[in-house]
PDB file of C-alpha atoms in Angstrom:
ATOM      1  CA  UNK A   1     123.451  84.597 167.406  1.00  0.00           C
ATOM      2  CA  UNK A   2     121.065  86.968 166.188  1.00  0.00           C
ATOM      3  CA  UNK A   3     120.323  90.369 167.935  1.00  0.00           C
ATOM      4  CA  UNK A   4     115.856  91.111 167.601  1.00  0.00           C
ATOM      5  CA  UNK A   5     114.810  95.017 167.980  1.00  0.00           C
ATOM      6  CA  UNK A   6     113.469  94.044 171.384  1.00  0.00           C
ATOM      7  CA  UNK A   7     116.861  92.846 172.206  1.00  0.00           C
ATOM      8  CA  UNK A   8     118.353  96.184 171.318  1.00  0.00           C
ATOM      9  CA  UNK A   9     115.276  98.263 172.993  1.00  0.00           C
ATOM     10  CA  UNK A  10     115.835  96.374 176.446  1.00  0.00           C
ATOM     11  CA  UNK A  11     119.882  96.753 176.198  1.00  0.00           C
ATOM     12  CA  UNK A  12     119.163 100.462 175.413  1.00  0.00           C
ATOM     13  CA  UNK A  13     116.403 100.727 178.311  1.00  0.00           C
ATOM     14  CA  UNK A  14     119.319  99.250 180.468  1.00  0.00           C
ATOM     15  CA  UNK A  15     122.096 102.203 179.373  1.00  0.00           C
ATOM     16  CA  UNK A  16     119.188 105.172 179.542  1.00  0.00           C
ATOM     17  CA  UNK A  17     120.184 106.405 182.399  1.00  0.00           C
ATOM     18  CA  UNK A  18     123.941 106.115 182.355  1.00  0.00           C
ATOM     19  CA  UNK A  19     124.715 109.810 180.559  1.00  0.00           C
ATOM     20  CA  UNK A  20     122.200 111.118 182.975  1.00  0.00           C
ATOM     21  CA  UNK A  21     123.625 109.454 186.065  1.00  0.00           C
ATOM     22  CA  UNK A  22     127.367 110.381 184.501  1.00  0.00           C
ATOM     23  CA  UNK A  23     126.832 113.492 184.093  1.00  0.00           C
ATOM     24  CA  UNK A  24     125.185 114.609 187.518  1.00  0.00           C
ATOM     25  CA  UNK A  25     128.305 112.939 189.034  1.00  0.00           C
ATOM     26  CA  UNK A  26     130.576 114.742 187.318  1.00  0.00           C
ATOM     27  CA  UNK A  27     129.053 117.874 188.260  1.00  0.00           C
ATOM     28  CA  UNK A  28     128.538 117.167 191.877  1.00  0.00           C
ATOM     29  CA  UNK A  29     132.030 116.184 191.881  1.00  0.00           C
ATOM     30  CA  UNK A  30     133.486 119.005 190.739  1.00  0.00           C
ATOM     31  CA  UNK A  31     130.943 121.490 192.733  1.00  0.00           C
ATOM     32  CA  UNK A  32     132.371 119.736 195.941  1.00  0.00           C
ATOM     33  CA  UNK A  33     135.501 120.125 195.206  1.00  0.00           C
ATOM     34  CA  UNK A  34     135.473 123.506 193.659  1.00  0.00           C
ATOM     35  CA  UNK A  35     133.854 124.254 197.267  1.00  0.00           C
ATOM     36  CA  UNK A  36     136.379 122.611 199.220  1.00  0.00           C
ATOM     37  CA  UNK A  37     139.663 124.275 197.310  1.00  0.00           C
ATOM     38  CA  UNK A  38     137.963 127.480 197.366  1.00  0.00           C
ATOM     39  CA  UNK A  39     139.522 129.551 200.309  1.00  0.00           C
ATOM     40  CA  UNK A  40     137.451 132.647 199.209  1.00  0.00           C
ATOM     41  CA  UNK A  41     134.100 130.485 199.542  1.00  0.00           C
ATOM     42  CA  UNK A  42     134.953 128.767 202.853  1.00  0.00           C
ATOM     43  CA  UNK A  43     134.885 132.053 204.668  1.00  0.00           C
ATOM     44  CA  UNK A  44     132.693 133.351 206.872  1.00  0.00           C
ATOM     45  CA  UNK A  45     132.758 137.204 205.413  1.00  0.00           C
ATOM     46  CA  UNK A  46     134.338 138.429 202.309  1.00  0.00           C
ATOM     47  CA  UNK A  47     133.786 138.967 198.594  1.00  0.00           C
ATOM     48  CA  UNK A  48     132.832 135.046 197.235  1.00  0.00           C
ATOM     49  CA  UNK A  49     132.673 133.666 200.999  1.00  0.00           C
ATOM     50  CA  UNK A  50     129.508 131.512 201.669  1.00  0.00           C
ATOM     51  CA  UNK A  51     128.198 134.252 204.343  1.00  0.00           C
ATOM     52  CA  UNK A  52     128.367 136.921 201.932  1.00  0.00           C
ATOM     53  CA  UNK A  53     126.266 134.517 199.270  1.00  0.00           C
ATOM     54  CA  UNK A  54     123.735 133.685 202.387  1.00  0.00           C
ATOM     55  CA  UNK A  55     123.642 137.622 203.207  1.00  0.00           C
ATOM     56  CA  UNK A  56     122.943 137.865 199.516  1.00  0.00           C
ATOM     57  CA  UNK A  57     120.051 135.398 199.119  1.00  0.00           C
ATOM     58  CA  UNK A  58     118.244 135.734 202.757  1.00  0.00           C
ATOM     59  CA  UNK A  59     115.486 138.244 201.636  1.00  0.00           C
ATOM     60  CA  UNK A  60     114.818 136.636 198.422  1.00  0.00           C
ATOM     61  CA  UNK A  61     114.200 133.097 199.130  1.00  0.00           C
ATOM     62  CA  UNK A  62     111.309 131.158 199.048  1.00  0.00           C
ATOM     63  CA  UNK A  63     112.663 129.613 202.766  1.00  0.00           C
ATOM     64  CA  UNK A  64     114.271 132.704 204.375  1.00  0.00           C
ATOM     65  CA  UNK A  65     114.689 130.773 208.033  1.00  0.00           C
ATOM     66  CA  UNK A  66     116.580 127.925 206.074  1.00  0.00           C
ATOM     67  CA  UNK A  67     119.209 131.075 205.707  1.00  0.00           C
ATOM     68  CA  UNK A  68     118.982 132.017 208.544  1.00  0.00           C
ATOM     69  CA  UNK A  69     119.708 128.700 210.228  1.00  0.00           C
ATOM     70  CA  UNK A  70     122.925 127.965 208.076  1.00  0.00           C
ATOM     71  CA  UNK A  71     124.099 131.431 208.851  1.00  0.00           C
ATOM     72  CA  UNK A  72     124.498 130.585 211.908  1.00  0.00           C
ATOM     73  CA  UNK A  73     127.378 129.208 211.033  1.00  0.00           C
ATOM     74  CA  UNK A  74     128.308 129.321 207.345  1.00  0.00           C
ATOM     75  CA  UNK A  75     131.967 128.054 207.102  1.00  0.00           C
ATOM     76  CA  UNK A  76     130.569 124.614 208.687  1.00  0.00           C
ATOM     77  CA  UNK A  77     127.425 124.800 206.533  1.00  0.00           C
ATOM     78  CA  UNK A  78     129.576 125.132 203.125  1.00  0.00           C
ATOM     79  CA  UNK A  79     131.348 122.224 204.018  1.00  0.00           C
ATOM     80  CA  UNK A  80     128.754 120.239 204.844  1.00  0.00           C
ATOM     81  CA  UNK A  81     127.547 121.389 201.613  1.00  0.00           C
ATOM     82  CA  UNK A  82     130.412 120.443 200.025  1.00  0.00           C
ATOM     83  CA  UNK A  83     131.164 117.434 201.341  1.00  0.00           C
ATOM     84  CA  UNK A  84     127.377 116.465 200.651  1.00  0.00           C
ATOM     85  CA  UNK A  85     128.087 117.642 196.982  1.00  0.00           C
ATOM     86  CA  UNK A  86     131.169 115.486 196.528  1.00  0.00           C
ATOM     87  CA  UNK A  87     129.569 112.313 198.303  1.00  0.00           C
ATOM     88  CA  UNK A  88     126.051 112.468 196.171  1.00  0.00           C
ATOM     89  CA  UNK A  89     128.402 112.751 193.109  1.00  0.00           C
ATOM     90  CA  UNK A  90     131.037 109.857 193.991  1.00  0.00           C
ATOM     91  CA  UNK A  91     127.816 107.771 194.800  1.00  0.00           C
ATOM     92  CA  UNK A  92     126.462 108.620 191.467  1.00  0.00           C
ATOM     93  CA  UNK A  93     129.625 107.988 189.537  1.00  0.00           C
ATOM     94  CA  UNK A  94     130.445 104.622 190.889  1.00  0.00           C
ATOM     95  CA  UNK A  95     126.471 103.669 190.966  1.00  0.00           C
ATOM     96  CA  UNK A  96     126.645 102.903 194.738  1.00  0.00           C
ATOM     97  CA  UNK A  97     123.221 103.672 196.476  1.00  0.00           C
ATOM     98  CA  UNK A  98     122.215 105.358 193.627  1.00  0.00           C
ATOM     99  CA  UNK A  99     119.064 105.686 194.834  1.00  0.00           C
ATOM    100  CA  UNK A 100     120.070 107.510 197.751  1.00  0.00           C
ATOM    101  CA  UNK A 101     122.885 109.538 196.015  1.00  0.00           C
ATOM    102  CA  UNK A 102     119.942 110.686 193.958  1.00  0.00           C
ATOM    103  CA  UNK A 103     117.768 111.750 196.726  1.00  0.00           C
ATOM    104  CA  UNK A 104     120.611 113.447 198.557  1.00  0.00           C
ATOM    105  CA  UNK A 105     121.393 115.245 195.073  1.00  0.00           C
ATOM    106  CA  UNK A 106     117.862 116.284 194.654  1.00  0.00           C
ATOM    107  CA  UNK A 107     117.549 117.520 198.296  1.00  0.00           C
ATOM    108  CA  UNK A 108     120.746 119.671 197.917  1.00  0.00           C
ATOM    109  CA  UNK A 109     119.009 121.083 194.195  1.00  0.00           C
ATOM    110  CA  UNK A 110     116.361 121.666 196.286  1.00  0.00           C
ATOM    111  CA  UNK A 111     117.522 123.663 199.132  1.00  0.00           C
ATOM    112  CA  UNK A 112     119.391 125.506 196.531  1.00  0.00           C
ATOM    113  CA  UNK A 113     116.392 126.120 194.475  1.00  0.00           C
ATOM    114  CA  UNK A 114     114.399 127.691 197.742  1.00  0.00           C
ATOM    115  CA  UNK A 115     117.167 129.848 198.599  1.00  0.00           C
ATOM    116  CA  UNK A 116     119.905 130.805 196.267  1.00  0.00           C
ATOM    117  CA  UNK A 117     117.779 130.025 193.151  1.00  0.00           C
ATOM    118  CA  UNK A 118     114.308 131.150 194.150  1.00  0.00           C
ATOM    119  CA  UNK A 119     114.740 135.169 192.924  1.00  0.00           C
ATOM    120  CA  UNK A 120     115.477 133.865 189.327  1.00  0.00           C
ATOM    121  CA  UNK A 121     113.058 134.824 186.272  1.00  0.00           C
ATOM    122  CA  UNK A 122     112.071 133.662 184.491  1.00  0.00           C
ATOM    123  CA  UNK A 123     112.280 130.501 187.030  1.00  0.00           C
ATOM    124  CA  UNK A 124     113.150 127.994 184.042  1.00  0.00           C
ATOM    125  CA  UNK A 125     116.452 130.259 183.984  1.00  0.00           C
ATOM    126  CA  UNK A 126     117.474 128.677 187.453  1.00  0.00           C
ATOM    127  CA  UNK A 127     119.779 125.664 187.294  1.00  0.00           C
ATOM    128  CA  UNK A 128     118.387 123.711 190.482  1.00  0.00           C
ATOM    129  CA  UNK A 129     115.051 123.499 189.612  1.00  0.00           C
ATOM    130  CA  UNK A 130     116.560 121.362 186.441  1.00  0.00           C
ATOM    131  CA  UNK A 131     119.044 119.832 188.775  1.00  0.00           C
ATOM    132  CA  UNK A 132     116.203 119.007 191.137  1.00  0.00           C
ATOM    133  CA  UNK A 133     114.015 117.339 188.545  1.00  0.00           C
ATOM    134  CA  UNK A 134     117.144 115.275 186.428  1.00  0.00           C
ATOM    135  CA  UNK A 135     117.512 113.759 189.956  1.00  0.00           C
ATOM    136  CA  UNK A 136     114.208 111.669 190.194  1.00  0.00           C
ATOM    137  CA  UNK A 137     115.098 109.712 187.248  1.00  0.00           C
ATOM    138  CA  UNK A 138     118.100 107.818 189.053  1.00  0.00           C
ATOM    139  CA  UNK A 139     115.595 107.761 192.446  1.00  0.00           C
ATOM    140  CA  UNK A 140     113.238 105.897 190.674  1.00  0.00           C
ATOM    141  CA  UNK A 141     115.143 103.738 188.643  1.00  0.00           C
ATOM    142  CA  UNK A 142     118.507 103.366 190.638  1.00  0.00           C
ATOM    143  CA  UNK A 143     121.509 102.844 187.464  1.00  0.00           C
ATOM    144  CA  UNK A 144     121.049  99.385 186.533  1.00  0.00           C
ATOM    145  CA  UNK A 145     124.211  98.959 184.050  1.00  0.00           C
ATOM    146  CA  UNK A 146     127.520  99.769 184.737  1.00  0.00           C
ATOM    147  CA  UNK A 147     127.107 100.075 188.927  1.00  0.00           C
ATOM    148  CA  UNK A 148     128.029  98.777 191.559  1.00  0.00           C
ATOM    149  CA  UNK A 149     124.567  98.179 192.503  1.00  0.00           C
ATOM    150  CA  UNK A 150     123.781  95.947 189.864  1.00  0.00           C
ATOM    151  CA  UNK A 151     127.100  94.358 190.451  1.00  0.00           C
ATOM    152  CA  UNK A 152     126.197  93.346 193.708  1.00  0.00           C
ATOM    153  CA  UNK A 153     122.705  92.710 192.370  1.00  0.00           C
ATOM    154  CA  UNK A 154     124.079  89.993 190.487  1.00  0.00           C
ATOM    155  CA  UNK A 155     126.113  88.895 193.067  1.00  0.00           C
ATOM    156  CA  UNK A 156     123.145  88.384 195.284  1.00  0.00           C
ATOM    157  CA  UNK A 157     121.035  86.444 192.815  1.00  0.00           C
ATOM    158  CA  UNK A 158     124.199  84.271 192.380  1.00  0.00           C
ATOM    159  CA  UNK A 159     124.298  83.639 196.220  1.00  0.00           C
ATOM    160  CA  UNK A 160     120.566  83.102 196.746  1.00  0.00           C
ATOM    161  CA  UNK A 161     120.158  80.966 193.586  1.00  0.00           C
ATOM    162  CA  UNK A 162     123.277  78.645 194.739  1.00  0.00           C
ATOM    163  CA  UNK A 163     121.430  78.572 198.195  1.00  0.00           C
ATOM    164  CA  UNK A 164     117.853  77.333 196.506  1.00  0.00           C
ATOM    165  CA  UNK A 165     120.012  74.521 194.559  1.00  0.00           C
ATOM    166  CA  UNK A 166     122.004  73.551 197.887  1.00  0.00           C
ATOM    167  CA  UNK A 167     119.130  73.545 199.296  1.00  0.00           C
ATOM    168  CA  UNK A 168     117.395  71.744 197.039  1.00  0.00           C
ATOM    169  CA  UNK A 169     119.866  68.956 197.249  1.00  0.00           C
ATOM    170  CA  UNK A 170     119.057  68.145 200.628  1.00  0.00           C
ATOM    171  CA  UNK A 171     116.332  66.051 201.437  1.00  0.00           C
ATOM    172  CA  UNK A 172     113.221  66.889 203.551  1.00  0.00           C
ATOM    173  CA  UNK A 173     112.877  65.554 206.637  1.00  0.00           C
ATOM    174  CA  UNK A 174     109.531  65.790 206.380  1.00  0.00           C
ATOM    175  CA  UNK A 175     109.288  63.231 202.929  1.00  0.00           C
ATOM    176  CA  UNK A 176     111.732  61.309 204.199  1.00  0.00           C
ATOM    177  CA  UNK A 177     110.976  57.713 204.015  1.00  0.00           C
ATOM    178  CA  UNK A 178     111.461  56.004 207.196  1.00  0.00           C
ATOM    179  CA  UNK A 179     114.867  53.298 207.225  1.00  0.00           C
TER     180      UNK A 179
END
């Protein structure tokens, strides 16, 4: 069997997005759960707590109120951060939604980028605006190799093609010669 260049080119079309997608779930991963085994960080007050980082960042974001709302209660807003993190990155990982692991990853990059972010110049020096942006890749696209998606993709054509040739098989009622 012989392998074209527009064999290759579609096969490596297929696997674009897998570092991408790898890597982003990796990271979200690990910021969840950094967050979630970080004592310091799930405190309301303290040096490292997620109040004292909302304190920090209140008069120098772009969206001061969004502060201001999650202070309100920070301890539940850095897990829900957290948890967020960790369930946009275990989507991303396994390829499961993708698409919507990818939009909840760019929303959390960014809410980042309009508060904790926003203050950074030059602004190309601020993570989530990169964060942000590497998301839409994997919205658009989904991960079509090495997913779960595309696993049950395939398993769905399978199913619906099996139904067309069962159904096929049958005859119509309507063409049916009279016996």
């Amino acid at each position: 069997m012989t392998t074209t260049s527009s064999d290759l080119r579609a096969r490596a079309a297929e696997f674009a997005l897998l570092p991408l997608r790898l890597f982003l779930g990796a990271t979200f991963v690990y910021a969840g759960l950094d967050k979630l085994t970080d004592a310091a960080f799930l405190s309301a007050t303290g040096d490292g707590s997620i109040g004292q980082q909302m304190e920090a960042v209140r008069d120098s974001a772009a969206l001061p109120g969004l502060v201001e709302l999650s202070s309100q209660s920070p301890v539940a807003f850095g897990i829900a951060i957290a948890l967020g993190e960790l369930a946009v990155g275990l989507g991303a990982l396994a390829g499961l939604l993708t698409r919507v692991a990818a939009l909840g990853g760019a929303l959390i990059s960014l809410s980042l980028w309009l508060t904790v972010s926003w203050p950074t110049t030059p602004y190309y020096y601020g993570n989530d605006l990169v964060y942000l942006m590497a998301w839409i890749p994997l919205i658009l696209a989904g991960a079509p190799a090495l997913s779960l998606d595309a696993l049950l993709h395939r398993r769905r054509g399978r199913r619906a093609s099996g139904a067309r040739r069962a159904g096929s098989a049958r005859p119509n009622p309507a063409t049916a010669s009279p016996s």
